[in-house]
Short mmCIF file of C-alpha atoms in Angstrom, two decimals:
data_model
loop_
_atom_site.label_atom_id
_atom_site.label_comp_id
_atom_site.label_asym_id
_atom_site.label_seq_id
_atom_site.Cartn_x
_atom_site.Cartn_y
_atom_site.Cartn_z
CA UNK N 1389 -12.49 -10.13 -1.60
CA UNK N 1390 -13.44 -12.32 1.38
CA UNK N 1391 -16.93 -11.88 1.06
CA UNK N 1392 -17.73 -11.76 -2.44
CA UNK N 1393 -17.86 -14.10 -5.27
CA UNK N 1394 -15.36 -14.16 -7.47
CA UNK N 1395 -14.92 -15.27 -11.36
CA UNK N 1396 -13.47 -18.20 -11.80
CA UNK N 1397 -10.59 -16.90 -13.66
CA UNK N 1398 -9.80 -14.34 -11.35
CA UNK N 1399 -9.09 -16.78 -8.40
CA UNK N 1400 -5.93 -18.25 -9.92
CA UNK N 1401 -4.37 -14.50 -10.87
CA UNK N 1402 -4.91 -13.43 -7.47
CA UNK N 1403 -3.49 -17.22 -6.02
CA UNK N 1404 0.10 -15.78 -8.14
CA UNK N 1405 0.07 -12.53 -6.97
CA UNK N 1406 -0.01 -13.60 -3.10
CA UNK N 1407 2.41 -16.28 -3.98
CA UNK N 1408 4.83 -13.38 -5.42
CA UNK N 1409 4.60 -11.71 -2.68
CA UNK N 1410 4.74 -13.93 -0.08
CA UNK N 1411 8.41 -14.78 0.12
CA UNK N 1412 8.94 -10.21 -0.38
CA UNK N 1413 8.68 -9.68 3.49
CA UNK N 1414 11.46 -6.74 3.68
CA UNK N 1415 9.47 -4.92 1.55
CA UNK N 1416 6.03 -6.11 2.69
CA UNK N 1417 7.55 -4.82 6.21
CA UNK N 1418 8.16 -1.66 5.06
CA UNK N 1419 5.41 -1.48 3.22
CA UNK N 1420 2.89 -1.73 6.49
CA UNK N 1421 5.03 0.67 7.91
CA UNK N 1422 4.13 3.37 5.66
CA UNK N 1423 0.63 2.27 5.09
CA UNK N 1424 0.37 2.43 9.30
CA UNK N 1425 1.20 6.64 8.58
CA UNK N 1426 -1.57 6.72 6.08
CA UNK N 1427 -4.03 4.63 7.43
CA UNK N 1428 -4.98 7.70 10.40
CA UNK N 1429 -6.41 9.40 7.19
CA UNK N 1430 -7.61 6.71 4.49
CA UNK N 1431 -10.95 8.68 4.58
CA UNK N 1432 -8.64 11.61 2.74
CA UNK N 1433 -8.03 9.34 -0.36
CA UNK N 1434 -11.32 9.06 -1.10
CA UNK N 1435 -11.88 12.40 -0.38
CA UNK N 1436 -9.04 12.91 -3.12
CA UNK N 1437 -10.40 10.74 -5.39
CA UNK N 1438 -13.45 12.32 -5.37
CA UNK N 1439 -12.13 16.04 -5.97
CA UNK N 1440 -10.57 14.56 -9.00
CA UNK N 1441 -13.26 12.75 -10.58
CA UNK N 1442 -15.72 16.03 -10.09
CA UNK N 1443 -15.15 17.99 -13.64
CA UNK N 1444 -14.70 21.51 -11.82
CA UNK N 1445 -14.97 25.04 -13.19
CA UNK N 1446 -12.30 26.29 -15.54
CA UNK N 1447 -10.72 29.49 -14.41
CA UNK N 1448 -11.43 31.94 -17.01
CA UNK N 1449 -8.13 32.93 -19.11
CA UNK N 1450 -8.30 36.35 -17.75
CA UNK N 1451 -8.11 36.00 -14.32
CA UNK N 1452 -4.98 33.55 -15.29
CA UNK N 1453 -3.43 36.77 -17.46
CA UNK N 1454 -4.46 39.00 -14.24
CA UNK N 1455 -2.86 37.14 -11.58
CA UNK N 1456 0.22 36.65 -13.42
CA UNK N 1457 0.42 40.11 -14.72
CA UNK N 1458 -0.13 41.52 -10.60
CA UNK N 1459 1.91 39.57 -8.93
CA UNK N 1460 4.79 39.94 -11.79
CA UNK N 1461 4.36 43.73 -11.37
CA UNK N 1462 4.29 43.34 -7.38
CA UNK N 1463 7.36 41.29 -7.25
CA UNK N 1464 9.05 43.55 -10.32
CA UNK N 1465 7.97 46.91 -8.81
CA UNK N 1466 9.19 45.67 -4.99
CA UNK N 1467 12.66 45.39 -6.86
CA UNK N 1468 13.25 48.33 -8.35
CA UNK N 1469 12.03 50.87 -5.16
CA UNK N 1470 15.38 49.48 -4.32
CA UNK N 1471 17.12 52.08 -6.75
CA UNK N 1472 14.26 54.01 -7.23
CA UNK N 1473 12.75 54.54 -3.89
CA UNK N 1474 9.61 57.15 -5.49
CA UNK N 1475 8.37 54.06 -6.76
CA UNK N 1476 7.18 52.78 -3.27
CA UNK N 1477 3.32 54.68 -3.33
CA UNK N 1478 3.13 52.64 -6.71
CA UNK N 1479 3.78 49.05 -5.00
CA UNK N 1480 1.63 50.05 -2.31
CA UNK N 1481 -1.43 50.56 -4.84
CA UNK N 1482 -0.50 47.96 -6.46
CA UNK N 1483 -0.69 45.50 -3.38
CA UNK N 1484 -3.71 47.32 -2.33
CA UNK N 1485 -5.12 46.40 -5.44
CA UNK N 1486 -3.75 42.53 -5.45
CA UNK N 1487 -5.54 42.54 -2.18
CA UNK N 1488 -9.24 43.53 -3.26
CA UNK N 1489 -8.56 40.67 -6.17
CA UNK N 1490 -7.94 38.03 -3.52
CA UNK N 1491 -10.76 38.98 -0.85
CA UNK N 1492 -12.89 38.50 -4.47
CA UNK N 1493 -11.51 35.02 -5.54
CA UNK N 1494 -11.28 33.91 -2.03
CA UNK N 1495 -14.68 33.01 -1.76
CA UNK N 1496 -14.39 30.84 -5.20
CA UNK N 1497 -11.83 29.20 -3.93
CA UNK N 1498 -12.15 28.73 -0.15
CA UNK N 1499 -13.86 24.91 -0.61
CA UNK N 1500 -10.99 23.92 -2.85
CA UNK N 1501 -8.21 25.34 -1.13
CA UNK N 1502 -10.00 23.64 2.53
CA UNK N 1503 -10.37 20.31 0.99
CA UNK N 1504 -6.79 20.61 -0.63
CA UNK N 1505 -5.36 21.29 3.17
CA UNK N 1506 -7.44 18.32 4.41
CA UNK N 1507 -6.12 15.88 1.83
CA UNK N 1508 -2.38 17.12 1.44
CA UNK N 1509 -1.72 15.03 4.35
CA UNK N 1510 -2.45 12.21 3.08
CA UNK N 1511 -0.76 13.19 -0.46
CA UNK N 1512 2.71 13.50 0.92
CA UNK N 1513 2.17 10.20 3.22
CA UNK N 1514 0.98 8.00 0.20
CA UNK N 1515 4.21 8.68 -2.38
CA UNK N 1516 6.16 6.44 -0.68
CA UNK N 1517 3.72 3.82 -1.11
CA UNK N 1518 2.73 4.54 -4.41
CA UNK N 1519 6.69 4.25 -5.66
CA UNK N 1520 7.11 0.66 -3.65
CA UNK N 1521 3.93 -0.61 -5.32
CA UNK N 1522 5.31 0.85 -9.07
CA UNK N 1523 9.38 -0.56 -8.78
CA UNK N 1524 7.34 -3.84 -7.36
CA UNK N 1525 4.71 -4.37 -9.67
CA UNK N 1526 7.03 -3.33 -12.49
CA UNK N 1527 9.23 -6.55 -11.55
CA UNK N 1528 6.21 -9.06 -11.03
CA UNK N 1529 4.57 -10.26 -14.40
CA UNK N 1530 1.45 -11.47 -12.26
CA UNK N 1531 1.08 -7.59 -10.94
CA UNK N 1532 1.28 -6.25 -14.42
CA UNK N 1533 -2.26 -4.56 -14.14
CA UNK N 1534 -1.32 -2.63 -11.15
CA UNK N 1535 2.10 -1.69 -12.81
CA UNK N 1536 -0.38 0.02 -15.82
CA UNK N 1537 -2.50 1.40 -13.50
CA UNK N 1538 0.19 3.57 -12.03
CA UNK N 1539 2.27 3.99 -15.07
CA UNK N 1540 1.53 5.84 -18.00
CA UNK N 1541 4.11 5.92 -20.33
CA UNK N 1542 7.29 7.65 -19.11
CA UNK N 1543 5.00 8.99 -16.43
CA UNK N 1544 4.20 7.55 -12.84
CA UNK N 1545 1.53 8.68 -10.38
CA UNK N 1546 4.35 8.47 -7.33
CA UNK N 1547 5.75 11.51 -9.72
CA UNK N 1548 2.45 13.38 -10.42
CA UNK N 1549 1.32 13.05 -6.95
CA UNK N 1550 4.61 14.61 -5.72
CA UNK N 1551 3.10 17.78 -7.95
CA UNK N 1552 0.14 17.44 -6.52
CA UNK N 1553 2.11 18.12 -2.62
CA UNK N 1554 3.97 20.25 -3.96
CA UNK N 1555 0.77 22.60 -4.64
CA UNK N 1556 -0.68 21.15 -1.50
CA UNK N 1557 2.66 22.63 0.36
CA UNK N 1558 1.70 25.97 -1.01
CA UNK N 1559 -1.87 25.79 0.29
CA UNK N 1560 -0.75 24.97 3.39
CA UNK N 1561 0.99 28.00 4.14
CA UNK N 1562 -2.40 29.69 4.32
CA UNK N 1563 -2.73 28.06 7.99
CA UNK N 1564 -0.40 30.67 8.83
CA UNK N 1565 -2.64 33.31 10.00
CA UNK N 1566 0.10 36.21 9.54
CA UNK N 1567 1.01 34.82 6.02
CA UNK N 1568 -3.06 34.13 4.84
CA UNK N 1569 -4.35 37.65 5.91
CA UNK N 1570 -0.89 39.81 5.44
CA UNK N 1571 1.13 38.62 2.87
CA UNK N 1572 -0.91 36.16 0.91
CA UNK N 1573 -3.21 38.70 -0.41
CA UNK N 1574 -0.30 40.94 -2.04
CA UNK N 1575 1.03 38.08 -4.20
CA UNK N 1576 -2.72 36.45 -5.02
CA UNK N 1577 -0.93 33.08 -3.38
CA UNK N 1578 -4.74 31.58 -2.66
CA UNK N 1579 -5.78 32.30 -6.83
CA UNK N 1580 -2.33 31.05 -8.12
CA UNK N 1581 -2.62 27.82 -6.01
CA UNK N 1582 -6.13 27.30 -6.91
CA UNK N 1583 -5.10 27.85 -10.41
CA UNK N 1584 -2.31 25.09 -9.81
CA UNK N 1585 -4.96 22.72 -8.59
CA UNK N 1586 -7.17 22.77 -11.53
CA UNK N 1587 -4.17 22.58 -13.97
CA UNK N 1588 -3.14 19.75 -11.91
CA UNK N 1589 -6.49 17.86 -12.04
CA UNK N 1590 -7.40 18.95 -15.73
CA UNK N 1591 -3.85 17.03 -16.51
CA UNK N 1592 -3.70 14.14 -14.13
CA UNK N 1593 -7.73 13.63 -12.22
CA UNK N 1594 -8.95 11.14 -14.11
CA UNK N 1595 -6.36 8.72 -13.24
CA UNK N 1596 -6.26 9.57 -9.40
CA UNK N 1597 -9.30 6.82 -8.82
CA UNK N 1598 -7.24 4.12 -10.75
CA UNK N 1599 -4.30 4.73 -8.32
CA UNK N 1600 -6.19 4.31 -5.06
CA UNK N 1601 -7.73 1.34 -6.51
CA UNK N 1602 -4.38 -0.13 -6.99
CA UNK N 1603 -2.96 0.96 -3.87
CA UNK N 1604 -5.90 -0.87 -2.23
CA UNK N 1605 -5.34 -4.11 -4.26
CA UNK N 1606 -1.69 -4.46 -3.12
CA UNK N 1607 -1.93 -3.64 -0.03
CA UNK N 1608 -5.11 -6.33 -0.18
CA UNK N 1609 -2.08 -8.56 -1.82
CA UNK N 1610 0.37 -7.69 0.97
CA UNK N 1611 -2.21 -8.51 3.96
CA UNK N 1612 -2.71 -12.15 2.01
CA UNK N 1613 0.67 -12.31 1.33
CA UNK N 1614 1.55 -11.99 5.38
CA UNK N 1615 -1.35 -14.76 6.01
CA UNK N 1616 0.78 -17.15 3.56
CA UNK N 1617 3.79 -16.61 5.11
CA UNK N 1618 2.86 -16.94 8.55
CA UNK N 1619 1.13 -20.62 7.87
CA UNK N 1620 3.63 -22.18 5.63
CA UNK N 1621 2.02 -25.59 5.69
CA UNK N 1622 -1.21 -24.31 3.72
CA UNK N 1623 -2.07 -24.83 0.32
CA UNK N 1624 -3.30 -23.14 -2.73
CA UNK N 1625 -6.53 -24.77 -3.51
CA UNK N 1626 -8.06 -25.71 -7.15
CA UNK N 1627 -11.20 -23.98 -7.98
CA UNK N 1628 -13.08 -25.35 -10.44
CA UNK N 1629 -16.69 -25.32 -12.36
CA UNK N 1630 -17.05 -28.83 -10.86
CA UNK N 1631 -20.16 -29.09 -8.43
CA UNK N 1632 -17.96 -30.92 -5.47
CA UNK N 1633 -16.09 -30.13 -2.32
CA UNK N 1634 -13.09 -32.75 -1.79
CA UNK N 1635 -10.63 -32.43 0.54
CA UNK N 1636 -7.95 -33.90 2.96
CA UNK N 1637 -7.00 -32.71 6.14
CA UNK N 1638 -9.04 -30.03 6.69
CA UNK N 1639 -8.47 -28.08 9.30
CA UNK N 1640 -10.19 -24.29 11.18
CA UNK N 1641 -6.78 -21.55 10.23
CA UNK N 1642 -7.51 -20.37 13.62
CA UNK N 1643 -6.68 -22.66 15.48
CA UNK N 1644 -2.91 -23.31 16.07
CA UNK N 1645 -1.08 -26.20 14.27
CA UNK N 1646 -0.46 -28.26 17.43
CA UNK N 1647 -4.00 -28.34 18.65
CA UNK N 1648 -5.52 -28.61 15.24
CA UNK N 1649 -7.17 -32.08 13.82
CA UNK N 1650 -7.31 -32.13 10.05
CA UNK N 1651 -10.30 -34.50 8.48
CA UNK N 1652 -10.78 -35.74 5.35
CA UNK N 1653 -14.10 -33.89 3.30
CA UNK N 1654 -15.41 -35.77 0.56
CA UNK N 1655 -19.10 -33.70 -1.02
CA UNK N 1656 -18.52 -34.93 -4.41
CA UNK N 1657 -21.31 -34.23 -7.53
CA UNK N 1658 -24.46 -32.03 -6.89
CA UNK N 1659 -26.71 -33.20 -3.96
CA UNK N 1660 -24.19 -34.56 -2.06
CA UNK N 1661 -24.00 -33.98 1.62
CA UNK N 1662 -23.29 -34.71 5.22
CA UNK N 1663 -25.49 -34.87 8.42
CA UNK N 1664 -22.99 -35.03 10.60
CA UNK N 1665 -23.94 -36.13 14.33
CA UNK N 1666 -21.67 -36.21 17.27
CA UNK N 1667 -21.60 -35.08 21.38
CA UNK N 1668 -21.01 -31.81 22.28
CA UNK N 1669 -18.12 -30.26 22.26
CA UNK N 1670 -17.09 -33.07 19.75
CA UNK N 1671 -15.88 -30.69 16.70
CA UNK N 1672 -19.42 -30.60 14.70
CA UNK N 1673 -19.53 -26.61 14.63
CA UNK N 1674 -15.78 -26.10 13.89
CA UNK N 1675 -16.07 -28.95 11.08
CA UNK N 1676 -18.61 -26.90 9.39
CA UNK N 1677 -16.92 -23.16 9.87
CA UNK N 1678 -13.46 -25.03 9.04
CA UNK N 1679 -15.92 -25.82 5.47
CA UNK N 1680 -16.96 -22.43 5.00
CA UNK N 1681 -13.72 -20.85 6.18
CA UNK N 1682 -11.37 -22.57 3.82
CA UNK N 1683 -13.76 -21.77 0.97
CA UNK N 1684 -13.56 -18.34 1.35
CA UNK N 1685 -10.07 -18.27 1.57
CA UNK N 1686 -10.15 -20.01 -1.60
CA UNK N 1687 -11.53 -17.79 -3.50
CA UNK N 1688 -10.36 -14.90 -2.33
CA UNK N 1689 -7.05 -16.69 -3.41
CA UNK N 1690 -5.57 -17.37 -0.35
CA UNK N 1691 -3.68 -21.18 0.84
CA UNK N 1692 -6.28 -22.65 2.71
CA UNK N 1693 -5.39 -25.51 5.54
CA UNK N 1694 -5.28 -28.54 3.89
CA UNK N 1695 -3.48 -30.36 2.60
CA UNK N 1696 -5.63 -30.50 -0.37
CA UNK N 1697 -8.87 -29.06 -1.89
CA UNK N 1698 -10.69 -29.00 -4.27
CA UNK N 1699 -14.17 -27.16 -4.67
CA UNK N 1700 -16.32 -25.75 -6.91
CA UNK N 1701 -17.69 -21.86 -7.15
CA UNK N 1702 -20.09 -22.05 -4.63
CA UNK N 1703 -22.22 -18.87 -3.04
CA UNK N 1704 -21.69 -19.63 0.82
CA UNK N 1705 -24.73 -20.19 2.85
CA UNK N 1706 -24.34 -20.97 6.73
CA UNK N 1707 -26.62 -20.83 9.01
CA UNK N 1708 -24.27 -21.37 12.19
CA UNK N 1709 -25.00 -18.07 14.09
CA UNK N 1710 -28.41 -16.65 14.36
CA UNK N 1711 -29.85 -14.73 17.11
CA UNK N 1712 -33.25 -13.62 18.73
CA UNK N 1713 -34.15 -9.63 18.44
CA UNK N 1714 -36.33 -8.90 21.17
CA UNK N 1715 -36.79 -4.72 19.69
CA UNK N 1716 -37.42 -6.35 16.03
CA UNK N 1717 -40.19 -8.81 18.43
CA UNK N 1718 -38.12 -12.03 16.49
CA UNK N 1719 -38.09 -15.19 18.18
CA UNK N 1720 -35.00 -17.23 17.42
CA UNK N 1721 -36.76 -20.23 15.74
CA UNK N 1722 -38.36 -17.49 13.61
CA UNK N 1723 -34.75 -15.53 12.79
CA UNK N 1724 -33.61 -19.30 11.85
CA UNK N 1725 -36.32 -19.87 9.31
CA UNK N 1726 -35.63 -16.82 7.87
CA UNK N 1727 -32.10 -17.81 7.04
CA UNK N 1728 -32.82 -21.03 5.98
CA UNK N 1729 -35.42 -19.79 3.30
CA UNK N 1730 -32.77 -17.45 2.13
CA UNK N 1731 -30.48 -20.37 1.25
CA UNK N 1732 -33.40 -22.10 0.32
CA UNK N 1733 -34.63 -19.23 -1.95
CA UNK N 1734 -30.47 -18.84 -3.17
CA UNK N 1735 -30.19 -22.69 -4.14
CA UNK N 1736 -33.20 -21.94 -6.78
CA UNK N 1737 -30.96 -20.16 -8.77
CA UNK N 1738 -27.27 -21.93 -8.64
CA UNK N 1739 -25.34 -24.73 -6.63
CA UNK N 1740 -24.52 -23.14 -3.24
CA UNK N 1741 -22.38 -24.67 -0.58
CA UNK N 1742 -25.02 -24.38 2.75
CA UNK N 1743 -23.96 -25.45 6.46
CA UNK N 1744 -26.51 -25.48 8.87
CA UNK N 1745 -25.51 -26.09 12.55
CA UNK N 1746 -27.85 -27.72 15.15
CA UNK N 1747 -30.77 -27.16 11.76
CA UNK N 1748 -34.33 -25.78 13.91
CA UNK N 1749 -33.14 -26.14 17.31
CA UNK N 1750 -35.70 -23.85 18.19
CA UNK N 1751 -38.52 -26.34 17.87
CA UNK N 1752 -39.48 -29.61 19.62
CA UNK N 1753 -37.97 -32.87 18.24
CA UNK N 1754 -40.69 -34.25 16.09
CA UNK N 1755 -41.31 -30.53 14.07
CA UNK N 1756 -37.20 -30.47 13.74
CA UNK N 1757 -37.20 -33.78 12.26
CA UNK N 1758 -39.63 -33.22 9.57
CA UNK N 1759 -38.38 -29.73 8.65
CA UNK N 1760 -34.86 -30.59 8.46
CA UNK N 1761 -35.41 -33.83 6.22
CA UNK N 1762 -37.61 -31.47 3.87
CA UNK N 1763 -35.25 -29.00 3.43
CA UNK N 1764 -31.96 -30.86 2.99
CA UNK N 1765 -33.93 -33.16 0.47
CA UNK N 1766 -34.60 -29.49 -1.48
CA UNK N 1767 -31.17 -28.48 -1.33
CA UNK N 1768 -29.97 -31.70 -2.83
CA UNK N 1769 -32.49 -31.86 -5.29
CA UNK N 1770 -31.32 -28.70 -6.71
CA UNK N 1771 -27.98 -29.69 -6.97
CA UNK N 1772 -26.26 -27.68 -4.18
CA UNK N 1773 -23.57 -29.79 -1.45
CA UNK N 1774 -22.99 -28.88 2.11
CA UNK N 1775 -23.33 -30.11 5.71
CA UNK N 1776 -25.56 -30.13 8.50
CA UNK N 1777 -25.35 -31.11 12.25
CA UNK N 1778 -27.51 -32.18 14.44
CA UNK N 1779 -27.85 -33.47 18.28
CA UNK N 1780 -31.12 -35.33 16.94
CA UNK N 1781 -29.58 -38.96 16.11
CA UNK N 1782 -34.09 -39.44 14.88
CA UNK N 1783 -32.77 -37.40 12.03
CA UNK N 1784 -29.79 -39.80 10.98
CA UNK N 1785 -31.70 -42.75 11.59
CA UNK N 1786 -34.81 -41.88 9.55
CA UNK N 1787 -34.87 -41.80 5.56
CA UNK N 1788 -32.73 -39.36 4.44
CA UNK N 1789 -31.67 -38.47 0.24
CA UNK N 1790 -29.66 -41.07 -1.50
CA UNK N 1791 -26.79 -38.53 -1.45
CA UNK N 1792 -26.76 -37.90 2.04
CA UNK N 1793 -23.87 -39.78 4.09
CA UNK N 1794 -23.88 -39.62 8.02
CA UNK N 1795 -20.61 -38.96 9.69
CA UNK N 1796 -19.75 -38.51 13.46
CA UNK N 1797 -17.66 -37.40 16.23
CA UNK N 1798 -17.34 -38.75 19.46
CA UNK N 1799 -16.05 -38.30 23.00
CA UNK N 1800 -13.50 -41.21 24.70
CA UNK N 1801 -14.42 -41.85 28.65
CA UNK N 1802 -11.41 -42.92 30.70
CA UNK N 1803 -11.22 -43.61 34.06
CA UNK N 1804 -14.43 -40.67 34.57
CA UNK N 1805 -12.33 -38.34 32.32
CA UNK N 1806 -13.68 -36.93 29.41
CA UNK N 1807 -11.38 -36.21 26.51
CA UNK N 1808 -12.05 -35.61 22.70
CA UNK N 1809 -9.81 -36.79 19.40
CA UNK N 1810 -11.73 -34.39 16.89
CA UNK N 1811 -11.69 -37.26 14.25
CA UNK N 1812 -14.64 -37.55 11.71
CA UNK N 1813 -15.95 -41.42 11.44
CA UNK N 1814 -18.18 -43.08 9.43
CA UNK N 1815 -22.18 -43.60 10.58
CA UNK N 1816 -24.18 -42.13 13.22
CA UNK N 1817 -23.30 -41.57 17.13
CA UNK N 1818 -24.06 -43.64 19.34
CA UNK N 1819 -23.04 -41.83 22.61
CA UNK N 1820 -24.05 -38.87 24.28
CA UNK N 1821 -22.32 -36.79 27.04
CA UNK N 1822 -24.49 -33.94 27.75
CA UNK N 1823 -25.50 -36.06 31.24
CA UNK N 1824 -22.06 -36.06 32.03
CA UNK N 1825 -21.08 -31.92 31.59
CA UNK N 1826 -24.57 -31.09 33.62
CA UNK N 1827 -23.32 -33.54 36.51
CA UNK N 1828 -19.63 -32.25 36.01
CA UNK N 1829 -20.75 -28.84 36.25
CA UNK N 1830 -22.47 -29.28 39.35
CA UNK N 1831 -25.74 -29.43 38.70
CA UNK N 1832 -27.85 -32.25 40.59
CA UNK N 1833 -28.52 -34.80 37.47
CA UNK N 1834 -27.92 -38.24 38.99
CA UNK N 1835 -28.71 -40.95 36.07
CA UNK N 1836 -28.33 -44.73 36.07
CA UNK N 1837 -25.04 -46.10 34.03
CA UNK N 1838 -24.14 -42.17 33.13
#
């Protein structure tokens, strides 16, 4: 959900859904708390899903007629030696012969009855979950697709999943090494549990991957939910089909409320954007993460922190982190390209939102000048909006798009102290304190009137 894109009208279902939730913590508590038992084993559900989905081998109707005959007789035959104790050398054939069926069908069946032990864990852990999410999304109208996924008429998958450990109990007890080689031949226990097992995914297998599915979504729900609560001054965001990125004080979610500086974001109508220059240390890189962040959040339908926004369905293009490879023989200014003709290549196609930090830092001035101003006048061209930053104030000053609005950040100097208010202005920098961290840091860079 964080990382894909979304249709538009599934942003504002999943927006009601966290808001139903978000208030719910009791049960979202309790929730976790059974989801933390599962979790050891969430490799088992898919494990479970996929047993279901496979089509499997019908037991033929007579070994079904056989094992029910045998271990009828066996069980009848055991009985009556009570009063008639001649019959004994008959239950002993009998079992003998109960015996040489199971060592037969036990090589059928081995794979099934394995996979059942590894996933009946996992079975007994999940019901719990399963009947929270039913009672809950029975009661929410904005979870009603998760309440049909696990419902079925008078039926509920908490109820056919308790089946399911019920024959997963059974299976179990072939651990027991006195039980699977003593006892569990006798009564044909491994053929009448495998028999259970297909009955129970003939009746109920198709359905199994539609429960996981909408296990996964609420508990997706309940994680979002838990972000909402804990940052109470966020907002839900309108997504629209408009090509614009408005917003007021926008803020990075990771950074705590006292600390964090909110700015106003205005990229509105195709081609508009920001170069955005500014001192280090200033708030350039978190501006444009705090961009991309809050987008992301949006449409995965989360409150974003604002206290307003409104954006358009943009794919998300940064190129904020890239690295050198020195096995792939990749030179950082090469691995930057490369990203940036990916968004280039991305914007051919639709609007995207792009955010480019320090743009081709890994060339000399005059090459990083003339790239950048060719490839933000593409990306406005083709209607995308977004922001870039940039130490190189050349950039700002030279002719830039139409659409293109310089903003800043700057440092305050008092008494020799360097401090920083994190507050977007209008224009282009006009300081620089880069002098002033090498010489505070030691190093031997003695400049006039720095």
């Amino acid at each position: 959900w964080l990382l894909a894109r979304p249709l538009l009208g599934s942003i504002a279902g999943r927006q009601a859904e966290v808001r139903d939730l978000t208030d719910r913590l009791e049960w979202r508590e309790l929730f976790a708390a059974h989801l933390s038992l599962v979790g050891k084993n969430a490799d088992a559900l898919e494990h479970l899903s996929s047993w279901a989905d496979a089509s499997g081998r019908a037991p033929s109707r007579v070994l079904r007629i056989l094992a029910a005959l045998v271990t009828a007789s066996v069980v009848g035959l055991g009985l009556a030696t009570i009063a008639v104790p001649n019959l004994r050398p008959r239950v002993m054939q009998l079992a003998i012969a109960s015996s040489i069926v199971t060592f037969v069908a036990r090589a059928r069946f081995a794979t099934l009855l394995r996979m059942t032990r590894d996933f009946g864990g996992v079975v007994h852990g999940s019901r719990p979950l399963f009947r929270m999410a039913e009672v809950l999304a029975l009661e929410l109208p904005s979870l009603r697709a998760i309440a049909e996924s696990l419902t079925a008429g008078s039926r509920r998958a908490s109820e056919d999943l308790s089946k399911l450990a019920r024959i997963a109990s059974f299976a179990e007890a072939l651990e027991n090494e006195v039980f699977r080689w003593f006892l569990a031949p006798i009564f044909l226990w491994d053929v009448h549990c495998a028999l259970a097992l297909e009955d129970w995914r003939a009746r109920h297998g198709g359905r199994v991957r539609a429960w996981t599915e909408a296990l996964a979504h609420m508990e997706a729900v309940a994680s979002f939910a838990g972000f909402s609560f804990e940052h109470p001054e966020f907002v839900y965001p309108n997504v629209t089909n408009k090509v614009q990125y408005v917003a007021e004080k926008l803020g990075h979610p990771m950074i705590p409320k006292a600390r964090r500086v909110g700015n106003d974001v205005a990229l509105d109508g195709p081609g508009h954007a920001w170069l955005v220059t500014g001192s280090n240390m200033s708030g350039k890189s978190t501006l444009l993460r705090a961009i991309g962040t809050n987008a992301a959040l949006a449409y995965a339908g989360l409150p974003v922190c604002a206290a307003k926004l409104e954006l358009g369905l943009f794919d998300i293009r940064p190129s904020v982190k890239v690295g050198d490879s020195l096995e792939e023989g990749v030179s950082y200014f090469y691995a930057e390209v490369l990203r940036m003709k990916s968004i280039v290549t991305a914007s051919s196609g639709k609007p995207v939102l792009f955010l480019l930090d320090e743009i081709f830092r890994g060339t000399n001035s005059r090459e990083r000048v003339l790239g950048a101003r060719a490839v933000l006048g593409h990306l406005c061209t083709m209607g995308s909006v977004g922001a870039v930053s940039t130490h190189d104030v050349a950039l700002a000053d030279g002719a830039l798009p139409e659409a293109v609005t310089n903003v800043h950040f700057e440092e305050q100097v008092d008494g020799g102290k360097m401090s920083f208010d994190y507050v977007l202005r209008p224009g282009v920098v006009r300081s620089a304190n880069a002098l002033r961290i090498m010489r505070a840091l030691g190093l031997p860079v003695e400049v006039e009137g720095i």
